[in-house]
CSV table of N, CA and C in Angstrom, one decimal:
chain,number,residue,atom,x,y,z
A,489,MET,N,108.1,45.0,63.7
A,489,MET,CA,108.1,43.7,64.5
A,489,MET,C,108.7,44.0,65.9
A,490,ASP,N,108.2,43.4,66.9
A,490,ASP,CA,108.7,43.6,68.3
A,490,ASP,C,109.7,42.5,68.6
A,491,TYR,N,110.7,43.0,69.4
A,491,TYR,CA,111.8,42.1,69.8
A,491,TYR,C,112.1,42.3,71.3
A,492,GLU,N,112.6,41.2,71.9
A,492,GLU,CA,113.1,41.3,73.3
A,492,GLU,C,114.4,40.5,73.4
A,493,TYR,N,115.3,41.1,74.2
A,493,TYR,CA,116.7,40.5,74.3
A,493,TYR,C,117.1,40.6,75.7
A,494,ARG,N,117.8,39.5,76.1
A,494,ARG,CA,118.3,39.4,77.5
A,494,ARG,C,119.8,39.7,77.5
A,495,PRO,N,120.2,41.0,77.9
A,495,PRO,CA,121.6,41.3,77.8
A,495,PRO,C,122.5,40.4,78.8
A,496,LYS,N,123.8,40.3,78.4
A,496,LYS,CA,124.7,39.5,79.2
A,496,LYS,C,125.8,40.4,79.7
A,497,GLY,N,126.2,40.2,81.0
A,497,GLY,CA,127.4,40.9,81.5
A,497,GLY,C,127.2,42.4,81.9
A,498,VAL,N,125.9,42.8,81.9
A,498,VAL,CA,125.6,44.2,82.3
A,498,VAL,C,124.5,44.3,83.3
A,499,CYS,N,124.2,45.5,83.8
A,499,CYS,CA,123.2,45.7,84.8
A,499,CYS,C,121.8,45.5,84.3
A,500,SER,N,121.5,45.9,83.1
A,500,SER,CA,120.2,45.8,82.6
A,500,SER,C,119.9,44.3,82.4
A,501,VAL,N,118.6,43.9,82.6
A,501,VAL,CA,118.2,42.5,82.5
A,501,VAL,C,117.4,42.2,81.3
A,502,ASP,N,116.9,43.3,80.6
A,502,ASP,CA,116.0,43.0,79.4
A,502,ASP,C,116.0,44.3,78.6
A,503,VAL,N,115.9,44.1,77.3
A,503,VAL,CA,115.6,45.3,76.4
A,503,VAL,C,114.6,44.9,75.4
A,504,LYS,N,113.6,45.8,75.2
A,504,LYS,CA,112.5,45.5,74.3
A,504,LYS,C,112.6,46.7,73.3
A,505,PHE,N,112.3,46.4,72.0
A,505,PHE,CA,112.3,47.4,71.0
A,505,PHE,C,111.5,46.9,69.8
A,506,SER,N,111.2,47.8,68.8
A,506,SER,CA,110.6,47.4,67.6
A,506,SER,C,111.4,47.9,66.4
A,507,ILE,N,111.3,47.2,65.3
A,507,ILE,CA,111.9,47.6,64.1
A,507,ILE,C,110.8,47.6,63.0
A,508,ASP,N,110.6,48.8,62.4
A,508,ASP,CA,109.5,48.8,61.4
A,508,ASP,C,109.9,48.3,60.0
A,509,ASP,N,109.0,48.3,59.1
A,509,ASP,CA,109.3,47.8,57.7
A,509,ASP,C,110.4,48.5,57.0
A,510,GLU,N,110.7,49.7,57.4
A,510,GLU,CA,111.7,50.5,56.8
A,510,GLU,C,113.1,50.4,57.5
A,511,GLY,N,113.1,49.5,58.6
A,511,GLY,CA,114.3,49.3,59.3
A,511,GLY,C,114.6,50.3,60.4
A,512,LYS,N,113.6,51.0,60.8
A,512,LYS,CA,113.8,52.1,61.8
A,512,LYS,C,113.4,51.5,63.2
A,513,LEU,N,114.1,52.0,64.2
A,513,LEU,CA,113.9,51.6,65.6
A,513,LEU,C,112.8,52.4,66.3
A,514,HIS,N,112.1,51.7,67.1
A,514,HIS,CA,111.0,52.4,67.9
A,514,HIS,C,110.8,51.7,69.3
A,515,ASN,N,110.3,52.5,70.2
A,515,ASN,CA,109.9,52.0,71.5
A,515,ASN,C,111.0,51.2,72.3
A,516,VAL,N,112.2,51.7,72.3
A,516,VAL,CA,113.3,51.1,73.0
A,516,VAL,C,113.1,51.3,74.5
A,517,ALA,N,113.1,50.2,75.2
A,517,ALA,CA,112.9,50.2,76.7
A,517,ALA,C,113.8,49.2,77.3
A,518,PHE,N,114.7,49.6,78.2
A,518,PHE,CA,115.5,48.8,79.0
A,518,PHE,C,114.9,48.5,80.4
A,519,VAL,N,115.1,47.4,81.0
A,519,VAL,CA,114.7,47.0,82.3
A,519,VAL,C,116.0,46.9,83.1
A,520,GLY,N,116.1,47.6,84.2
A,520,GLY,CA,117.3,47.6,85.0
A,520,GLY,C,118.4,48.5,84.4
A,521,GLY,N,119.6,48.5,85.0
A,521,GLY,CA,120.6,49.4,84.5
A,521,GLY,C,120.5,50.8,85.0
A,522,CYS,N,121.2,51.7,84.3
A,522,CYS,CA,121.2,53.1,84.7
A,522,CYS,C,120.0,53.8,84.0
A,523,ASN,N,119.0,53.9,84.7
A,523,ASN,CA,117.7,54.3,84.2
A,523,ASN,C,117.7,55.5,83.3
A,524,GLY,N,118.3,56.6,83.8
A,524,GLY,CA,118.3,57.9,83.0
A,524,GLY,C,119.1,57.7,81.7
A,525,ASN,N,120.2,57.1,81.8
A,525,ASN,CA,121.1,56.9,80.6
A,525,ASN,C,120.4,56.0,79.6
A,526,LEU,N,119.8,55.0,80.0
A,526,LEU,CA,119.1,54.0,79.1
A,526,LEU,C,117.9,54.6,78.5
A,527,LYS,N,117.1,55.5,79.3
A,527,LYS,CA,116.0,56.2,78.7
A,527,LYS,C,116.5,57.1,77.6
A,528,ALA,N,117.6,57.7,77.9
A,528,ALA,CA,118.2,58.7,76.9
A,528,ALA,C,118.6,57.9,75.6
A,529,ILE,N,119.2,56.8,75.7
A,529,ILE,CA,119.5,56.0,74.5
A,529,ILE,C,118.2,55.7,73.7
A,530,GLY,N,117.1,55.3,74.4
A,530,GLY,CA,115.9,55.1,73.7
A,530,GLY,C,115.4,56.3,72.9
A,531,LYS,N,115.5,57.5,73.6
A,531,LYS,CA,115.1,58.8,72.9
A,531,LYS,C,116.0,59.1,71.7
A,532,LEU,N,117.3,58.9,71.9
A,532,LEU,CA,118.2,59.3,70.8
A,532,LEU,C,118.1,58.4,69.6
A,533,VAL,N,117.7,57.1,69.8
A,533,VAL,CA,117.6,56.2,68.6
A,533,VAL,C,116.2,56.1,68.0
A,534,GLU,N,115.2,56.7,68.6
A,534,GLU,CA,113.8,56.6,68.1
A,534,GLU,C,113.8,57.1,66.7
A,535,GLY,N,113.3,56.2,65.8
A,535,GLY,CA,113.1,56.5,64.4
A,535,GLY,C,114.4,56.4,63.6
A,536,LYS,N,115.5,56.0,64.2
A,536,LYS,CA,116.8,55.9,63.5
A,536,LYS,C,116.9,54.6,62.8
A,537,ASP,N,117.8,54.5,61.8
A,537,ASP,CA,118.1,53.3,61.1
A,537,ASP,C,118.7,52.3,62.0
A,538,ALA,N,118.2,51.1,62.1
A,538,ALA,CA,118.7,50.1,63.0
A,538,ALA,C,120.1,49.6,62.7
A,539,HIS,N,120.5,49.5,61.5
A,539,HIS,CA,121.8,49.1,61.1
A,539,HIS,C,122.8,50.1,61.6
A,540,GLU,N,122.5,51.4,61.3
A,540,GLU,CA,123.4,52.5,61.7
A,540,GLU,C,123.5,52.6,63.2
A,541,VAL,N,122.5,52.4,64.0
A,541,VAL,CA,122.5,52.5,65.4
A,541,VAL,C,123.4,51.3,66.0
A,542,ALA,N,123.2,50.1,65.4
A,542,ALA,CA,124.0,49.0,65.9
A,542,ALA,C,125.5,49.2,65.6
A,543,GLU,N,125.8,49.8,64.5
A,543,GLU,CA,127.2,50.1,64.2
A,543,GLU,C,127.8,51.1,65.1
A,544,ILE,N,127.0,52.1,65.5
A,544,ILE,CA,127.5,53.2,66.4
A,544,ILE,C,127.7,52.7,67.8
A,545,LEU,N,126.8,51.9,68.3
A,545,LEU,CA,126.9,51.4,69.7
A,545,LEU,C,127.8,50.2,69.9
A,546,LYS,N,128.1,49.5,68.8
A,546,LYS,CA,128.9,48.3,68.9
A,546,LYS,C,130.3,48.6,69.5
A,547,GLY,N,130.6,47.8,70.5
A,547,GLY,CA,132.0,47.9,71.1
A,547,GLY,C,132.1,48.8,72.3
A,548,ASN,N,131.0,49.6,72.6
A,548,ASN,CA,131.0,50.5,73.7
A,548,ASN,C,131.3,49.7,75.0
A,549,ASP,N,132.2,50.1,75.9
A,549,ASP,CA,132.6,49.4,77.1
A,549,ASP,C,132.1,50.2,78.3
A,550,CYS,N,131.7,49.4,79.3
A,550,CYS,CA,131.3,50.0,80.6
A,550,CYS,C,132.3,49.4,81.7
A,551,GLN,N,133.1,50.3,82.2
A,551,GLN,CA,134.0,50.0,83.4
A,551,GLN,C,134.8,48.7,83.2
A,552,GLY,N,135.3,48.5,82.0
A,552,GLY,CA,136.2,47.4,81.7
A,552,GLY,C,135.5,46.1,81.6
A,553,ARG,N,134.3,46.0,81.5
A,553,ARG,CA,133.5,44.8,81.4
A,553,ARG,C,133.7,44.1,80.0
A,554,GLY,N,134.1,44.9,79.0
A,554,GLY,CA,134.2,44.3,77.7
A,554,GLY,C,132.9,44.5,76.9
A,555,THR,N,131.9,45.0,77.6
A,555,THR,CA,130.6,45.3,77.0
A,555,THR,C,129.9,46.4,77.8
A,556,SER,N,128.7,46.7,77.4
A,556,SER,CA,127.9,47.7,78.1
A,556,SER,C,126.4,47.5,77.6
A,557,CYS,N,125.6,48.2,78.3
A,557,CYS,CA,124.1,48.1,77.8
A,557,CYS,C,124.0,48.5,76.4
A,558,ALA,N,124.7,49.6,76.0
A,558,ALA,CA,124.7,50.0,74.6
A,558,ALA,C,125.2,49.0,73.7
A,559,ASP,N,126.3,48.3,74.0
A,559,ASP,CA,126.9,47.3,73.2
A,559,ASP,C,126.0,46.1,73.1
A,560,GLN,N,125.4,45.7,74.2
A,560,GLN,CA,124.4,44.6,74.2
A,560,GLN,C,123.2,45.0,73.4
A,561,PHE,N,122.8,46.2,73.4
A,561,PHE,CA,121.7,46.7,72.5
A,561,PHE,C,122.1,46.5,71.0
A,562,SER,N,123.3,46.8,70.7
A,562,SER,CA,123.8,46.6,69.3
A,562,SER,C,123.7,45.1,68.9
A,563,LYS,N,124.0,44.2,69.9
A,563,LYS,CA,123.9,42.8,69.6
A,563,LYS,C,122.5,42.4,69.5
A,564,ALA,N,121.6,43.0,70.2
A,564,ALA,CA,120.1,42.7,70.1
A,564,ALA,C,119.6,43.1,68.8
A,565,ILE,N,120.0,44.3,68.3
A,565,ILE,CA,119.6,44.8,67.0
A,565,ILE,C,120.1,43.8,65.9
A,566,GLU,N,121.4,43.5,66.0
A,566,GLU,CA,122.0,42.6,65.0
A,566,GLU,C,121.3,41.3,64.9
A,567,SER,N,120.9,40.7,66.1
A,567,SER,CA,120.2,39.5,66.2
A,567,SER,C,118.8,39.6,65.5
A,568,ALA,N,118.2,40.7,65.8
A,568,ALA,CA,116.8,40.9,65.2
A,568,ALA,C,116.9,41.1,63.7
A,569,LEU,N,118.0,41.7,63.2
A,569,LEU,CA,118.1,41.9,61.7
A,569,LEU,C,118.6,40.7,61.0
A,570,SER,N,119.1,39.7,61.7
A,570,SER,CA,119.6,38.5,61.0
A,570,SER,C,118.6,37.5,60.7
């Protein structure tokens, strides 16, 4: 199933991704933010378990903001799984 999430408090403005029937992540794409780093996140999590990825990325902070694009992605995954 395809999902879209609007991150809050970070430079990226949108994240799109899919979760298959086995709970694996696919096609992660961020709009805005640190392009190279966010493309790398997409490559690193491709085919990985969504629950596991959300747990790993949860709480990651960017420059004292209390969140980050990775943390917001964890929130997006949790929202999609609930």
